[in-house]
CSV table of C-alpha atoms in Angstrom, one decimal:
chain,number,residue,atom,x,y,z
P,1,UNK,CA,0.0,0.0,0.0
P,2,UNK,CA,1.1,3.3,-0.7
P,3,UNK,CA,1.9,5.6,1.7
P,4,UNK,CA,-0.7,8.3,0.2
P,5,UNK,CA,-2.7,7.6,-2.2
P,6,UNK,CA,-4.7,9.3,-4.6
P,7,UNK,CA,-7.3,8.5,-7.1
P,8,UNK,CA,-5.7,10.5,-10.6
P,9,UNK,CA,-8.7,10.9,-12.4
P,10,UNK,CA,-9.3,13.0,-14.8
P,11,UNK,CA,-12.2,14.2,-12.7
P,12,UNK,CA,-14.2,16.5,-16.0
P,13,UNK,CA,-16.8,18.7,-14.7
P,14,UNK,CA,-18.7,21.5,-15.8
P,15,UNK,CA,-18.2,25.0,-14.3
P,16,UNK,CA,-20.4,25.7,-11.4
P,17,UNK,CA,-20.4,21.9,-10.3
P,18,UNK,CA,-19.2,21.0,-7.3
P,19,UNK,CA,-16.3,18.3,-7.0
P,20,UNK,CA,-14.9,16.6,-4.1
P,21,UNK,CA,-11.4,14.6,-3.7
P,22,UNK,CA,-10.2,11.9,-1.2
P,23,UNK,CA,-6.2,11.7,-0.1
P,24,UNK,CA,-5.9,8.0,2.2
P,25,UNK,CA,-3.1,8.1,4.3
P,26,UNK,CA,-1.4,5.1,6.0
P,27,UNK,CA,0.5,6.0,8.7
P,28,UNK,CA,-1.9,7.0,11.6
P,29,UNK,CA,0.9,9.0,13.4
P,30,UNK,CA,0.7,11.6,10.5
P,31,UNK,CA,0.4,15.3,12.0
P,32,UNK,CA,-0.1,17.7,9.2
P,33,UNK,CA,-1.8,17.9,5.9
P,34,UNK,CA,-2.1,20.1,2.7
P,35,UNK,CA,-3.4,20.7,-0.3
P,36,UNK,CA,-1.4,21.9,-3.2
P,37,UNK,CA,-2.1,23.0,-6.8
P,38,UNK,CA,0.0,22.4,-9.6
P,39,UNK,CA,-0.9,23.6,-12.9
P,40,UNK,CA,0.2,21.9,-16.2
P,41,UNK,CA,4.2,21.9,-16.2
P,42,UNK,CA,4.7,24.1,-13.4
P,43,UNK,CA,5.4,24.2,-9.6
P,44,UNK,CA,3.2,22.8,-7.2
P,45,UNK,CA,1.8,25.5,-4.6
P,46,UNK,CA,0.1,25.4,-1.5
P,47,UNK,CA,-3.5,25.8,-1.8
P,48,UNK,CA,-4.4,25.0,1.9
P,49,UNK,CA,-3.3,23.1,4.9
P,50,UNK,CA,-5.8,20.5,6.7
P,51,UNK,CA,-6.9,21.0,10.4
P,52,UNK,CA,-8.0,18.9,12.6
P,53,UNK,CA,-11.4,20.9,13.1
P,54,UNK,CA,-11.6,21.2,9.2
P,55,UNK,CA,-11.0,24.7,7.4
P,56,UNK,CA,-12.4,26.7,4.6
P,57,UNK,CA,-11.2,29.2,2.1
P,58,UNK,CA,-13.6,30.6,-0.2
P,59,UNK,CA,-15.0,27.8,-2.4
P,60,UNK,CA,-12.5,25.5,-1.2
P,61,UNK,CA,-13.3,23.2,2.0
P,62,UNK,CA,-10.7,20.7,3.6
P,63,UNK,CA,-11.3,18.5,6.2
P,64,UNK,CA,-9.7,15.5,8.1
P,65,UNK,CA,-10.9,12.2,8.8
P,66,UNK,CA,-8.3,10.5,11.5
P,67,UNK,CA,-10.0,7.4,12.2
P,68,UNK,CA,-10.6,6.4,8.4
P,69,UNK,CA,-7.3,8.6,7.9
P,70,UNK,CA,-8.0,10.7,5.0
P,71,UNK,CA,-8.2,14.0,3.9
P,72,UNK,CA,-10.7,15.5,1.4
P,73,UNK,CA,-10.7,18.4,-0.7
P,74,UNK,CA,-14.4,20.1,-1.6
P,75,UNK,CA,-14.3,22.6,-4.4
P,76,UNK,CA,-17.9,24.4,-5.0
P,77,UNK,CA,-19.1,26.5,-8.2
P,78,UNK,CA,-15.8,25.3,-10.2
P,79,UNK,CA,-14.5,27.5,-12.1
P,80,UNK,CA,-11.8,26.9,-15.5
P,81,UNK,CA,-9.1,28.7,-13.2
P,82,UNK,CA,-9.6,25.6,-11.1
P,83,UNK,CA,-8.3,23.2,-14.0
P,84,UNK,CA,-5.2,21.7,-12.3
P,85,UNK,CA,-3.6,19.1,-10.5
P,86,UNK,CA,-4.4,18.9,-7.0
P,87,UNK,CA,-1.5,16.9,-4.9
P,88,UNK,CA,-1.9,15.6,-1.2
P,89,UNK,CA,0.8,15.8,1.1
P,90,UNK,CA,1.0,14.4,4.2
P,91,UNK,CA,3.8,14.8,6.9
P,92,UNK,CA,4.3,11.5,9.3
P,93,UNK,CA,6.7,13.6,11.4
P,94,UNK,CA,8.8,10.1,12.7
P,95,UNK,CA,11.5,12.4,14.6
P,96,UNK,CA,13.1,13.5,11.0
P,97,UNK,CA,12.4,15.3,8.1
P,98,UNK,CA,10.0,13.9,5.6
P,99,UNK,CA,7.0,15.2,3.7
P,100,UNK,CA,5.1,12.5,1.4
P,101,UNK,CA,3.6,13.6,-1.6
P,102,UNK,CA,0.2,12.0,-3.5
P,103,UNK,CA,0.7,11.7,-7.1
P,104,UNK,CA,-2.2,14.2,-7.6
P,105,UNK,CA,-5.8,14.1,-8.5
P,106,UNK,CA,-6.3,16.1,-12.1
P,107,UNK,CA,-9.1,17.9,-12.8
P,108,UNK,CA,-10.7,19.7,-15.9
P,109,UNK,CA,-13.2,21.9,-15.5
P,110,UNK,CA,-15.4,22.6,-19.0
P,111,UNK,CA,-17.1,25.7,-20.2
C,1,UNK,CA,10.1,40.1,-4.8
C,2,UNK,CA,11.2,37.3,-2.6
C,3,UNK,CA,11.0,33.7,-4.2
C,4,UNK,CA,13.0,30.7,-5.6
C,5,UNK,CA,14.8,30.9,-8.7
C,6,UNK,CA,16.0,27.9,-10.8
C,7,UNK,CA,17.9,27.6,-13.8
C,8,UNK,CA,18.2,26.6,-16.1
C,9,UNK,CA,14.6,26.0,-16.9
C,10,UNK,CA,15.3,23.6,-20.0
C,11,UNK,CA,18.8,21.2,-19.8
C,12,UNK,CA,19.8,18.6,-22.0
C,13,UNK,CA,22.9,16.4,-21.0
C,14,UNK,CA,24.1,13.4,-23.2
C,15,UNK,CA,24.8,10.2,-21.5
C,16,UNK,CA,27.7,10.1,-19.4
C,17,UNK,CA,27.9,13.4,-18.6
C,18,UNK,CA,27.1,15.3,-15.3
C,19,UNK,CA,24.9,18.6,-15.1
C,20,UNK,CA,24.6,20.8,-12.0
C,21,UNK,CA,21.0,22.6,-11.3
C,22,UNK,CA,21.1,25.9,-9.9
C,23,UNK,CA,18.8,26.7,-6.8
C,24,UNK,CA,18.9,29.9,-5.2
C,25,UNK,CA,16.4,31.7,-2.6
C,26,UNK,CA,16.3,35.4,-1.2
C,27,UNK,CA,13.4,34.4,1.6
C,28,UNK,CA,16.3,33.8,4.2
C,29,UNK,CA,14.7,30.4,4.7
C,30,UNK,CA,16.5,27.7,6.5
C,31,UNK,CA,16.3,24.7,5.0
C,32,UNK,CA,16.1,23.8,1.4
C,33,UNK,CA,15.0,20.4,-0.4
C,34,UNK,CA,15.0,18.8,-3.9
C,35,UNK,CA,12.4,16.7,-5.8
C,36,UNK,CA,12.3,14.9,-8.7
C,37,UNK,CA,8.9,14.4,-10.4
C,38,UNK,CA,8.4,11.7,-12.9
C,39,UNK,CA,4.5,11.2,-15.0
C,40,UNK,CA,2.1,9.7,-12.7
C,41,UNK,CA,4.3,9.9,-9.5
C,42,UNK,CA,4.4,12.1,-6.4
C,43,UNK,CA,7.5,14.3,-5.6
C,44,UNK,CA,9.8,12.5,-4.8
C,45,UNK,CA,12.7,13.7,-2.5
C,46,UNK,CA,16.6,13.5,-2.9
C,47,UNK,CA,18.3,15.4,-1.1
C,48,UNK,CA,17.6,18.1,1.8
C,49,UNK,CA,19.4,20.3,3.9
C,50,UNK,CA,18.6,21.9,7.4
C,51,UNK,CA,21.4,23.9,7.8
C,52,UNK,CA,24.4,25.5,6.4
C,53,UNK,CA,27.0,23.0,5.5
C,54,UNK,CA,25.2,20.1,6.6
C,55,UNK,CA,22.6,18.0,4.4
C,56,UNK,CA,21.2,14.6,4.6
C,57,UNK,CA,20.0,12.2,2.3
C,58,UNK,CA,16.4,11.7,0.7
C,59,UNK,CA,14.7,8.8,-0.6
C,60,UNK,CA,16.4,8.4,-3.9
C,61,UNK,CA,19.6,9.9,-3.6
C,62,UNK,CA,22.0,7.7,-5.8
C,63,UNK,CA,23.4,9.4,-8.4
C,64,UNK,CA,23.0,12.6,-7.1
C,65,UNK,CA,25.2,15.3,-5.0
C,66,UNK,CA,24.8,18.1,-3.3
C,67,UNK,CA,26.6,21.1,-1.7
C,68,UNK,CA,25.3,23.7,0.5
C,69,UNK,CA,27.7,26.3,1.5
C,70,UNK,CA,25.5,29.3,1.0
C,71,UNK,CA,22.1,29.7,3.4
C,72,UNK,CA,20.8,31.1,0.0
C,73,UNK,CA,21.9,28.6,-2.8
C,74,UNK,CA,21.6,24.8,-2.6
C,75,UNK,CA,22.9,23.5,-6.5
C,76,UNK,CA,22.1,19.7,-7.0
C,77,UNK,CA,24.6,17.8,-9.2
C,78,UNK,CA,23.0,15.0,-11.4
C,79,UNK,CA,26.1,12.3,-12.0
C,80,UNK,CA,26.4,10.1,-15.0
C,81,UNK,CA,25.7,7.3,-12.4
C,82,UNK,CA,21.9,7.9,-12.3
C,83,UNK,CA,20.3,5.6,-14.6
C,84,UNK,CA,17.1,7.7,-15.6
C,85,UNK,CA,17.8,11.2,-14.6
C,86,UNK,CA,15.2,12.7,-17.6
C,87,UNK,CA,12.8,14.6,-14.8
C,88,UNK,CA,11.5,17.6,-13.8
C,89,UNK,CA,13.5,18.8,-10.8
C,90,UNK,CA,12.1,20.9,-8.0
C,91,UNK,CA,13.7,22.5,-5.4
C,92,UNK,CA,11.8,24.0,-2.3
C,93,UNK,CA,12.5,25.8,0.4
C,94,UNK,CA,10.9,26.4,4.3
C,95,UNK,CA,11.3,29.2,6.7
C,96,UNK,CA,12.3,26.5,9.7
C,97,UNK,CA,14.3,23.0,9.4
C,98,UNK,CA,11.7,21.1,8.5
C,99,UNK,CA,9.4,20.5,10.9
C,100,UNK,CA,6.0,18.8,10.3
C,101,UNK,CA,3.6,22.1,9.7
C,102,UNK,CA,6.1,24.4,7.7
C,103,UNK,CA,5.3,25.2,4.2
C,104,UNK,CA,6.7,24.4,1.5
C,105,UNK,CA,7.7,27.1,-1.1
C,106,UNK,CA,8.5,25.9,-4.6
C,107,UNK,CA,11.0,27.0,-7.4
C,108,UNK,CA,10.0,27.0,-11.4
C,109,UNK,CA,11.6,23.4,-11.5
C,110,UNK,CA,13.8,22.3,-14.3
C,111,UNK,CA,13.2,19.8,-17.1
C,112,UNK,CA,16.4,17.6,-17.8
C,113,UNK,CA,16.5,15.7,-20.4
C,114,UNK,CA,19.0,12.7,-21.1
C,115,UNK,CA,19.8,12.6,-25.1
């Protein structure tokens, strides 16, 4: 099993719709989460981190599930600016640096 | 502005020969990291360093060096003994040493390809 995992889609909607992704984590001593954004061929770049209690920017909503360990990403009235990728990230903070990336969720939003 | 610079953007290296990436940031961040990121794959990270002078190895460091004598510049060395270095290379920086909530701040990454 992989240590986050992420289903790659493509999810296609149509603007306004409202889309939801799922990040499953495996180690269950994982402290911090976030959402980034990377657009076609560039770099990634933090979209949000994930709280405990859940958190919400504008039309973007992220929340944590620790028993089931994921994370979700909810992303209401798309809009074609949202066309991206959408990478999980996970830190298990084991004592030493390391930061575990998903392979990303893409998503195309259509006119 | 403050930010992460990489360069060069586009680098293509014949077999057998090594390339050095340049990473440099004016955010007086602390520690600085490199990724490479294949299709289909998370980042995936070689080397990192915390501090000045010191640096530790990442998950897939083989065939790869690093030097960081600069707090501002940490240049990653691609050796003819990685197999399949064609990737787009990230480097990233945080404000602290890498602890488990600090962000991540990203450079423009650059696209190696082996000829």
């Amino acid at each position: 099993r992989k240590e986050v995992e992420q289903d790659p889609g493509p999810f296609n909607v149509p603007e306004g719709a409202t889309v939801a992704f799922n990040c499953t984590y495996s180690n269950s001593a994982s402290q911090s989460f976030f959402w980034y954004r990377q657009d076609c061929r560039k770099e990634p770049k933090l979209l949000m981190s994930v709280y405990s209690s859940g958190n919400e920017d504008g039309r973007f909503t992220a929340q944590l599930n620790r028993a089931s360990q994921y994370i979700s990403l909810l992303i209401r009235d798309s809009k074609l600016s949202d066309s991206a990728t959408y990478l999980c990230v996970v830190n298990p903070y084991t004592g030493g640096f390391k930061t575990i990336f998903g392979a990303g969720t893409r998503l195309f939003v259509k006119a | 502005d403050g930010g992460i610079t990489q360069s060069p953007k586009y680098l293509f290296r014949k077999e057998g020969q090594n390339v050095t990436l340049s990473c440099e940031q004016n955010l007086n961040h602390d520690a600085m990291y490199w990724y490479r990121q294949d299709p289909g794959q998370g980042l995936r990270l070689i080397y990192y360093s915390q501090i000045v002078n010191d640096f530790q190895k990442g998950d897939i460091a083989e065939g790869y060096s690093v030097s960081r004598e600069k707090k501002e510049s940490f240049p990653l060395t691609v050796t003819s003994a990685q197999k399949n270095p064609t990737a787009f290379y990230l480097c990233a920086s945080t404000k602290g040493r890498g602890s488990g909530t600090d962000t991540q701040y990203f450079g423009p990454g650059t696209r190696l390809t082996v000829l």
